[in-house]
Amino acid sequence: MMKLSRFNVVSIILVILVLLVAVGRIFVCPTLSNYSWIAIFPLFVYLYYSHVKDKNHLFGFFLIAFSIAEFLKIVFDTSNAMAYYFANILVIIAYIALIVFFVKDIKLKPLLKEFKIHIIVLLVFNAYIIYVLNQMIMQDEDISVYSLDFLIEVTYNVLILLVLSLSLIHYLYHETKPGLFLFLASVCIVFSEMVQVAYLFISSQQLLQVIYSSLMAVGFYFLYEYIKIKNNPPLRSPQALRR
């Protein structure tokens, strides 16, 4: 009989939790889906800190802060204003840590030399998306311009787009499999956040909530693959070594 490693045991638990989240969403059982959801993120923290040898504490902090924020959002919902603001600020700090993680792994001079056009296109794209997201937020009559809520939402939107852009640049710069998984994870997480903006400020349809959860789950699946590769790192390619 094959003995399961701790990594495999945690992986099986993650699959079970994701299935419980899906069942809770499909059969409209928020207690099951929500509490299964918040149990997922601490397991990612455990996997990263117990199984990755070459740990980066900025990435680890992102996982920890995101985990605490999701816990606060679900346990306190919107009934506690302090918990609501603390959760959003935690997510903002988590994304800042992820941005610094990407930036520190890129050298500016070769980046500007090789990807100048890419950066310009991304800046234009980001400016347009931020404008669209802000228009969506301003459809909520309860939020006034220059209020704390508006400031938090705008900051949130700017940061998630920076995460998306920097994850793409990071992958193009290094061209490694872990970099690809980080980029794919960022794509899913960022688009899930955009869907959440639509859910919160335009339409509260259950379908949007399901799409949000699905995209976030797929994003963290790619993070799982990233952690798995970091747990068993492959030999680096000659191109990666030259970087």
Short mmCIF file of C-alpha atoms in Angstrom, two decimals:
data_model
loop_
_atom_site.label_atom_id
_atom_site.label_comp_id
_atom_site.label_asym_id
_atom_site.label_seq_id
_atom_site.Cartn_x
_atom_site.Cartn_y
_atom_site.Cartn_z
CA MET A 1 0.00 0.00 0.00
CA MET A 2 1.44 3.35 -1.05
CA LYS A 3 2.01 5.76 1.81
CA LEU A 4 0.72 9.28 1.14
CA SER A 5 3.05 12.18 1.86
CA ARG A 6 1.84 15.17 3.87
CA PHE A 7 1.83 17.19 0.65
CA ASN A 8 -0.49 14.65 -0.99
CA VAL A 9 -2.78 14.49 2.06
CA VAL A 10 -3.16 18.29 2.09
CA SER A 11 -3.74 18.22 -1.67
CA ILE A 12 -6.61 15.73 -1.22
CA ILE A 13 -8.13 17.91 1.51
CA LEU A 14 -7.93 20.91 -0.84
CA VAL A 15 -9.80 19.00 -3.55
CA ILE A 16 -12.52 18.00 -1.05
CA LEU A 17 -12.89 21.60 0.14
CA VAL A 18 -13.17 22.92 -3.43
CA LEU A 19 -15.88 20.32 -4.14
CA LEU A 20 -17.74 21.41 -0.99
CA VAL A 21 -17.54 25.03 -2.14
CA ALA A 22 -18.98 24.02 -5.52
CA VAL A 23 -21.80 22.00 -3.90
CA GLY A 24 -22.60 24.92 -1.59
CA ARG A 25 -22.77 27.37 -4.52
CA ILE A 26 -24.89 25.08 -6.71
CA PHE A 27 -27.41 24.19 -3.98
CA VAL A 28 -27.38 27.70 -2.44
CA CYS A 29 -25.94 26.64 0.90
CA PRO A 30 -23.74 29.64 1.84
CA THR A 31 -22.64 28.25 5.21
CA LEU A 32 -21.12 25.14 3.57
CA SER A 33 -19.50 27.03 0.68
CA ASN A 34 -18.23 29.99 2.73
CA TYR A 35 -16.61 28.02 5.54
CA SER A 36 -15.11 25.51 3.11
CA TRP A 37 -13.77 28.48 1.16
CA ILE A 38 -11.95 30.09 4.09
CA ALA A 39 -10.46 26.72 5.09
CA ILE A 40 -8.68 26.51 1.73
CA PHE A 41 -6.31 29.45 2.13
CA PRO A 42 -4.54 28.45 5.38
CA LEU A 43 -3.68 25.14 3.67
CA PHE A 44 -1.87 27.07 0.93
CA VAL A 45 0.12 28.89 3.62
CA TYR A 46 0.97 25.52 5.19
CA LEU A 47 2.02 23.99 1.87
CA TYR A 48 4.22 26.95 1.01
CA TYR A 49 6.03 27.26 4.34
CA SER A 50 6.38 23.54 5.05
CA HIS A 51 7.27 22.22 1.58
CA VAL A 52 9.07 24.97 -0.33
CA LYS A 53 12.78 25.16 0.44
CA ASP A 54 13.57 28.41 -1.35
CA LYS A 55 10.84 30.48 0.33
CA ASN A 56 10.15 34.13 -0.46
CA HIS A 57 8.53 35.86 2.51
CA LEU A 58 6.85 38.49 0.33
CA PHE A 59 4.95 35.72 -1.47
CA GLY A 60 4.31 34.00 1.87
CA PHE A 61 2.96 37.25 3.32
CA PHE A 62 0.61 37.57 0.33
CA LEU A 63 -0.83 34.11 1.10
CA ILE A 64 -1.15 34.85 4.84
CA ALA A 65 -2.76 38.28 4.41
CA PHE A 66 -5.16 36.98 1.76
CA SER A 67 -6.11 34.10 4.04
CA ILE A 68 -6.90 36.41 6.98
CA ALA A 69 -8.82 38.82 4.74
CA GLU A 70 -11.07 36.08 3.34
CA PHE A 71 -11.72 34.85 6.89
CA LEU A 72 -12.77 38.34 8.03
CA LYS A 73 -14.98 38.91 4.97
CA ILE A 74 -16.95 35.72 5.52
CA VAL A 75 -17.07 35.46 9.32
CA PHE A 76 -18.03 39.12 9.86
CA ASP A 77 -19.70 39.66 6.45
CA THR A 78 -20.62 43.37 6.23
CA SER A 79 -22.06 43.55 9.75
CA ASN A 80 -18.81 44.82 11.26
CA ALA A 81 -17.44 47.95 9.58
CA MET A 82 -14.04 47.63 11.28
CA ALA A 83 -13.62 44.04 10.05
CA TYR A 84 -14.76 45.07 6.55
CA TYR A 85 -12.20 47.87 6.26
CA PHE A 86 -9.45 45.80 7.88
CA ALA A 87 -10.09 42.94 5.44
CA ASN A 88 -9.92 45.25 2.41
CA ILE A 89 -6.78 46.97 3.67
CA LEU A 90 -5.21 43.54 4.29
CA VAL A 91 -5.93 42.50 0.70
CA ILE A 92 -4.43 45.78 -0.55
CA ILE A 93 -1.28 45.12 1.50
CA ALA A 94 -1.23 41.52 0.22
CA TYR A 95 -1.28 42.73 -3.39
CA ILE A 96 1.44 45.29 -2.64
CA ALA A 97 3.62 42.46 -1.26
CA LEU A 98 2.98 40.45 -4.45
CA ILE A 99 3.88 43.48 -6.60
CA VAL A 100 7.15 43.96 -4.70
CA PHE A 101 7.80 40.21 -5.09
CA PHE A 102 7.56 40.57 -8.89
CA VAL A 103 9.54 43.83 -9.05
CA LYS A 104 12.44 42.50 -6.96
CA ASP A 105 12.81 39.55 -9.34
CA ILE A 106 13.25 41.77 -12.42
CA LYS A 107 16.22 43.91 -13.44
CA LEU A 108 15.08 47.26 -14.81
CA LYS A 109 17.71 47.86 -17.50
CA PRO A 110 17.27 44.62 -19.51
CA LEU A 111 13.50 44.88 -18.95
CA LEU A 112 13.26 48.31 -20.61
CA LYS A 113 15.59 47.18 -23.38
CA GLU A 114 13.57 44.07 -24.32
CA PHE A 115 9.97 44.95 -23.41
CA LYS A 116 9.52 48.68 -23.97
CA ILE A 117 6.56 48.23 -26.35
CA HIS A 118 4.92 45.67 -24.05
CA ILE A 119 5.10 48.11 -21.13
CA ILE A 120 3.55 50.96 -23.15
CA VAL A 121 0.68 48.71 -24.33
CA LEU A 122 0.07 47.51 -20.76
CA LEU A 123 -0.03 51.10 -19.45
CA VAL A 124 -2.67 52.08 -22.03
CA PHE A 125 -4.65 48.90 -21.35
CA ASN A 126 -4.51 49.43 -17.58
CA ALA A 127 -5.61 53.06 -17.85
CA TYR A 128 -8.67 52.03 -19.85
CA ILE A 129 -9.63 49.16 -17.51
CA ILE A 130 -9.25 51.39 -14.43
CA TYR A 131 -11.56 53.94 -16.07
CA VAL A 132 -14.18 51.23 -16.80
CA LEU A 133 -13.97 49.79 -13.27
CA ASN A 134 -14.30 53.23 -11.69
CA GLN A 135 -17.40 53.90 -13.81
CA MET A 136 -18.87 50.64 -12.49
CA ILE A 137 -18.13 51.66 -8.89
CA MET A 138 -19.68 55.10 -9.35
CA GLN A 139 -23.00 53.47 -10.32
CA ASP A 140 -23.42 52.72 -6.63
CA GLU A 141 -25.25 55.75 -5.23
CA ASP A 142 -24.00 55.00 -1.71
CA ILE A 143 -20.38 55.68 -2.70
CA SER A 144 -19.29 59.29 -3.19
CA VAL A 145 -16.13 60.38 -4.94
CA TYR A 146 -13.16 60.97 -2.57
CA SER A 147 -14.83 58.99 0.23
CA LEU A 148 -12.85 56.29 2.04
CA ASP A 149 -14.83 53.54 0.29
CA PHE A 150 -14.12 55.05 -3.13
CA LEU A 151 -10.42 55.46 -2.30
CA ILE A 152 -10.18 51.82 -1.19
CA GLU A 153 -11.92 50.55 -4.33
CA VAL A 154 -9.76 52.65 -6.69
CA THR A 155 -6.56 51.57 -4.91
CA TYR A 156 -7.76 47.97 -5.06
CA ASN A 157 -8.38 48.20 -8.81
CA VAL A 158 -5.02 49.83 -9.56
CA LEU A 159 -3.18 47.16 -7.57
CA ILE A 160 -4.89 44.15 -9.15
CA LEU A 161 -4.08 45.50 -12.62
CA LEU A 162 -0.47 46.06 -11.56
CA VAL A 163 -0.36 42.45 -10.35
CA LEU A 164 -1.66 41.27 -13.72
CA SER A 165 0.78 43.41 -15.73
CA LEU A 166 3.81 42.61 -13.59
CA SER A 167 3.05 38.88 -13.58
CA LEU A 168 3.01 38.97 -17.39
CA ILE A 169 6.26 40.97 -17.53
CA HIS A 170 7.80 38.63 -14.93
CA TYR A 171 6.92 35.61 -17.07
CA LEU A 172 8.19 37.19 -20.32
CA TYR A 173 11.39 38.22 -18.54
CA HIS A 174 12.17 34.78 -17.05
CA GLU A 175 10.22 32.39 -19.32
CA THR A 176 10.00 29.65 -16.68
CA LYS A 177 7.21 27.25 -15.82
CA PRO A 178 6.75 28.65 -12.28
CA GLY A 179 6.52 32.12 -13.83
CA LEU A 180 3.83 30.87 -16.22
CA PHE A 181 1.78 29.44 -13.34
CA LEU A 182 2.10 32.72 -11.43
CA PHE A 183 0.89 34.63 -14.49
CA LEU A 184 -2.07 32.29 -15.06
CA ALA A 185 -2.94 32.53 -11.34
CA SER A 186 -2.80 36.32 -11.55
CA VAL A 187 -5.07 36.35 -14.62
CA CYS A 188 -7.73 34.27 -12.86
CA ILE A 189 -7.51 36.16 -9.55
CA VAL A 190 -7.62 39.60 -11.23
CA PHE A 191 -10.59 38.70 -13.43
CA SER A 192 -12.37 37.22 -10.41
CA GLU A 193 -11.88 40.58 -8.66
CA MET A 194 -13.36 42.36 -11.70
CA VAL A 195 -16.38 40.06 -11.61
CA GLN A 196 -16.73 40.85 -7.90
CA VAL A 197 -16.84 44.58 -8.73
CA ALA A 198 -19.73 43.87 -11.12
CA TYR A 199 -21.42 41.73 -8.44
CA LEU A 200 -21.09 44.39 -5.73
CA PHE A 201 -21.84 47.54 -7.70
CA ILE A 202 -23.99 46.55 -10.70
CA SER A 203 -25.85 43.26 -10.32
CA SER A 204 -26.10 40.84 -7.40
CA GLN A 205 -26.91 37.85 -9.61
CA GLN A 206 -25.92 34.49 -8.15
CA LEU A 207 -24.21 33.60 -11.45
CA LEU A 208 -21.64 36.38 -10.92
CA GLN A 209 -20.85 35.02 -7.47
CA VAL A 210 -20.35 31.54 -8.94
CA ILE A 211 -18.06 32.94 -11.67
CA TYR A 212 -16.09 34.90 -9.04
CA SER A 213 -15.57 31.79 -6.89
CA SER A 214 -14.70 29.63 -9.92
CA LEU A 215 -12.08 32.06 -11.23
CA MET A 216 -10.57 32.47 -7.77
CA ALA A 217 -10.46 28.68 -7.32
CA VAL A 218 -8.74 28.19 -10.69
CA GLY A 219 -6.30 30.98 -9.81
CA PHE A 220 -5.35 29.26 -6.58
CA TYR A 221 -5.07 25.96 -8.45
CA PHE A 222 -2.30 27.58 -10.51
CA LEU A 223 -0.73 28.83 -7.27
CA TYR A 224 -0.89 25.23 -6.04
CA GLU A 225 0.96 24.12 -9.19
CA TYR A 226 3.52 26.89 -8.56
CA ILE A 227 4.07 25.66 -4.99
CA LYS A 228 4.30 22.06 -6.22
CA ILE A 229 7.03 23.00 -8.70
CA LYS A 230 8.88 24.97 -6.02
CA ASN A 231 8.62 21.86 -3.84
CA ASN A 232 10.31 19.82 -6.61
CA PRO A 233 12.19 22.44 -8.65
CA PRO A 234 13.23 21.37 -12.18
CA LEU A 235 16.66 22.07 -13.60
CA ARG A 236 16.86 25.59 -14.96
CA SER A 237 17.15 26.04 -18.70
CA PRO A 238 20.28 27.61 -20.24
CA GLN A 239 18.15 30.64 -21.20
CA ALA A 240 16.98 31.09 -17.60
CA LEU A 241 20.56 30.76 -16.39
CA ARG A 242 21.67 33.55 -18.71
CA ARG A 243 19.09 35.84 -17.10
#
